[in-house]
Amino acid sequence: MASNNEFVVPERYEDLTPAPQVDQATLNRMVWRSYWLQSSFNYETMQSGGWLFAMVPGLEKVHTNKKDLAASMYHNLDFINTHPFLVTFVMGIVLSLEQNKVDTQTIRSVRISAASPLGGIGDALFWLTLVPITAGITSNMAISGNILGPIIFLVVFHAALFACRFGLMNWAYKLGTSAIDALMGSMQAFTRAAAIMGCFVVGCLTVAMGGTQINLVIPNGTTNTYTASTVTVPNADVSKFDVAIGDEVGSVGTKDADGAALKAADANGDPVKTGVTDLGNGYSSVTYATITSAPVSFSVADTLDTVMPKLVPLALVMLLYFLFSKKNFTPMAGIVLVLAIGIIGAFPLNEWFGIEWWTGLW
């Protein structure tokens, strides 16, 4: 039973005469006020304070009866939670109902039924499609030092936001409740297409921006190689070099055990053949080989790149997708997990435990 001090919203307004069409200037004022939708956000009625603040110019136009205006403002403080970028769609519908003096319970029901689905629709349109696409393109511009990158992002984002707010207000107000059917009729397919587009963009960003790599190089023994050197010596000293090379590190020679010339690499890494060239002036040019020992290592990054480039960033994305979709991970938990993996992978185990080959996973 209501107390004496509690305001009771009537089922119908006192003045049931439909009000004149609301002028464009008032609609524009409502759109600008919609930017304050979440300014008085609370956990009891969510966005109701900001919603009423945005609706007041229109309500004052359609309700000249003070009691009807009070009742309208009171029930417009009911719980509401919708996407802040698409709120003008609901505002236009509700204003149309208020103008035609529909019963208050119907207005309340329509407001909730129209506002609730817009959360998922708005996320698909803006956070999963518009923002990843524009941010992916303009962030590359910014990284390369182009000052237009952030400017283009802000211009494109807010241009789309303005178009949605002003366009939806006028469209929904003119169509009234039929706007709900018009929007919802094709919105399922549109939302699915937007989500697919968002997945493509995330995949492109993984390749373009994912720089994570396992820069781990593991020692794998040593190998003996022939290093070529060329000297000019008197013909009498040629015999010191023109011998079969041995098997020990440091051995020199110009041929193998069968007498064939050796293939070695010079200081630039270019292949050359060993041998002796008589210069005809009592001197000879001798290209000989020296056995040197070089360490052999196993590069995890090079091996993974041969399997699939950008495999590590892809694995991280798929890990987060699995945790978000199957394990109910929150975005904050995902951020903490990635941060922990990065910190643990950077531990200097070579300094702490004497593991020489561990210089950091990343």
Short mmCIF file of N, CA, C and O in Angstrom, two decimals, residues 85 125-143 146-162 201 205:
data_model
loop_
_atom_site.label_atom_id
_atom_site.label_comp_id
_atom_site.label_asym_id
_atom_site.label_seq_id
_atom_site.Cartn_x
_atom_site.Cartn_y
_atom_site.Cartn_z
N PHE A 85 25.56 5.13 -27.05
CA PHE A 85 25.67 5.68 -28.40
C PHE A 85 24.37 5.55 -29.19
O PHE A 85 24.16 6.26 -30.17
N LEU A 125 28.48 -2.90 -33.26
CA LEU A 125 28.68 -1.83 -34.24
C LEU A 125 29.94 -1.03 -33.95
O LEU A 125 30.73 -0.75 -34.87
N PHE A 126 30.14 -0.65 -32.70
CA PHE A 126 31.22 0.27 -32.37
C PHE A 126 32.49 -0.44 -31.90
O PHE A 126 33.55 -0.30 -32.51
N TRP A 127 32.38 -1.20 -30.80
CA TRP A 127 33.60 -1.75 -30.20
C TRP A 127 34.16 -2.94 -30.96
O TRP A 127 35.37 -3.22 -30.86
N LEU A 128 33.33 -3.68 -31.69
CA LEU A 128 33.82 -4.86 -32.42
C LEU A 128 34.01 -4.60 -33.91
O LEU A 128 34.55 -5.45 -34.61
N THR A 129 33.56 -3.46 -34.42
CA THR A 129 33.68 -3.19 -35.85
C THR A 129 34.35 -1.85 -36.11
O THR A 129 35.47 -1.80 -36.64
N LEU A 130 33.70 -0.75 -35.73
CA LEU A 130 34.22 0.58 -36.07
C LEU A 130 35.57 0.84 -35.40
O LEU A 130 36.53 1.25 -36.08
N VAL A 131 35.66 0.62 -34.10
CA VAL A 131 36.90 0.94 -33.39
C VAL A 131 38.08 0.06 -33.84
O VAL A 131 39.16 0.59 -34.14
N PRO A 132 37.94 -1.27 -33.93
CA PRO A 132 39.09 -2.06 -34.39
C PRO A 132 39.56 -1.69 -35.80
O PRO A 132 40.77 -1.65 -36.06
N ILE A 133 38.62 -1.43 -36.70
CA ILE A 133 39.01 -1.10 -38.08
C ILE A 133 39.74 0.24 -38.12
O ILE A 133 40.86 0.35 -38.66
N THR A 134 39.12 1.28 -37.57
CA THR A 134 39.74 2.60 -37.63
C THR A 134 41.01 2.67 -36.80
O THR A 134 42.01 3.27 -37.22
N ALA A 135 41.01 2.05 -35.62
CA ALA A 135 42.20 2.08 -34.77
C ALA A 135 43.34 1.27 -35.40
O ALA A 135 44.50 1.66 -35.32
N GLY A 136 43.00 0.15 -36.05
CA GLY A 136 44.04 -0.66 -36.69
C GLY A 136 44.74 0.09 -37.81
O GLY A 136 45.96 0.01 -37.97
N ILE A 137 43.97 0.86 -38.58
CA ILE A 137 44.56 1.62 -39.69
C ILE A 137 45.33 2.84 -39.18
O ILE A 137 46.48 3.08 -39.55
N THR A 138 44.68 3.61 -38.30
CA THR A 138 45.31 4.86 -37.87
C THR A 138 46.45 4.65 -36.89
O THR A 138 47.36 5.48 -36.81
N SER A 139 46.43 3.55 -36.12
CA SER A 139 47.56 3.30 -35.21
C SER A 139 48.83 3.02 -35.98
O SER A 139 49.93 3.42 -35.56
N ASN A 140 48.73 2.33 -37.12
CA ASN A 140 49.91 2.13 -37.96
C ASN A 140 50.44 3.46 -38.47
O ASN A 140 51.65 3.67 -38.58
N MET A 141 49.53 4.38 -38.81
CA MET A 141 49.96 5.71 -39.24
C MET A 141 50.68 6.43 -38.10
O MET A 141 51.71 7.08 -38.30
N ALA A 142 50.14 6.31 -36.89
CA ALA A 142 50.75 6.99 -35.75
C ALA A 142 52.12 6.40 -35.42
O ALA A 142 53.06 7.13 -35.09
N ILE A 143 52.24 5.07 -35.51
CA ILE A 143 53.52 4.42 -35.21
C ILE A 143 54.60 4.88 -36.19
O ILE A 143 55.77 5.04 -35.82
N ASN A 146 53.10 9.61 -38.34
CA ASN A 146 52.15 10.48 -39.03
C ASN A 146 51.17 11.06 -38.02
O ASN A 146 50.38 10.34 -37.42
N ILE A 147 51.19 12.38 -37.86
CA ILE A 147 50.34 13.04 -36.87
C ILE A 147 48.86 12.93 -37.24
O ILE A 147 47.98 13.08 -36.39
N LEU A 148 48.57 12.64 -38.51
CA LEU A 148 47.17 12.53 -38.93
C LEU A 148 46.49 11.27 -38.39
O LEU A 148 45.26 11.18 -38.41
N GLY A 149 47.29 10.29 -37.93
CA GLY A 149 46.71 9.03 -37.43
C GLY A 149 45.67 9.24 -36.36
O GLY A 149 44.50 8.89 -36.53
N PRO A 150 46.03 9.81 -35.19
CA PRO A 150 45.02 10.01 -34.13
C PRO A 150 43.93 10.99 -34.54
O PRO A 150 42.79 10.87 -34.11
N ILE A 151 44.27 11.98 -35.36
CA ILE A 151 43.26 12.95 -35.79
C ILE A 151 42.19 12.27 -36.63
O ILE A 151 40.99 12.47 -36.44
N ILE A 152 42.61 11.44 -37.58
CA ILE A 152 41.66 10.72 -38.44
C ILE A 152 40.80 9.79 -37.59
O ILE A 152 39.58 9.69 -37.80
N PHE A 153 41.41 9.12 -36.62
CA PHE A 153 40.63 8.22 -35.76
C PHE A 153 39.53 8.97 -35.03
O PHE A 153 38.37 8.55 -35.01
N LEU A 154 39.87 10.10 -34.42
CA LEU A 154 38.88 10.87 -33.66
C LEU A 154 37.80 11.43 -34.58
O LEU A 154 36.61 11.42 -34.23
N VAL A 155 38.19 11.89 -35.77
CA VAL A 155 37.21 12.45 -36.70
C VAL A 155 36.24 11.36 -37.17
O VAL A 155 35.01 11.55 -37.16
N VAL A 156 36.76 10.21 -37.57
CA VAL A 156 35.90 9.13 -38.07
C VAL A 156 34.99 8.61 -36.96
O VAL A 156 33.78 8.41 -37.17
N PHE A 157 35.56 8.41 -35.77
CA PHE A 157 34.77 7.86 -34.67
C PHE A 157 33.63 8.79 -34.29
O PHE A 157 32.47 8.38 -34.16
N HIS A 158 33.94 10.06 -34.12
CA HIS A 158 32.90 11.00 -33.68
C HIS A 158 31.93 11.35 -34.80
O HIS A 158 30.76 11.66 -34.54
N ALA A 159 32.38 11.29 -36.05
CA ALA A 159 31.44 11.50 -37.16
C ALA A 159 30.40 10.39 -37.18
O ALA A 159 29.19 10.65 -37.37
N ALA A 160 30.85 9.14 -36.99
CA ALA A 160 29.89 8.03 -36.93
C ALA A 160 28.98 8.15 -35.72
O ALA A 160 27.78 7.85 -35.79
N LEU A 161 29.54 8.62 -34.61
CA LEU A 161 28.74 8.79 -33.39
C LEU A 161 27.67 9.86 -33.57
O LEU A 161 26.50 9.66 -33.22
N PHE A 162 28.06 11.00 -34.15
CA PHE A 162 27.09 12.07 -34.40
C PHE A 162 25.99 11.60 -35.34
O PHE A 162 24.80 11.88 -35.13
N VAL A 201 39.09 -8.32 -38.55
CA VAL A 201 39.96 -7.21 -38.15
C VAL A 201 40.92 -7.65 -37.05
O VAL A 201 42.11 -7.33 -37.07
N LEU A 205 44.93 -7.53 -37.21
CA LEU A 205 45.72 -6.84 -36.20
C LEU A 205 46.73 -7.79 -35.56
O LEU A 205 47.83 -7.38 -35.18
#
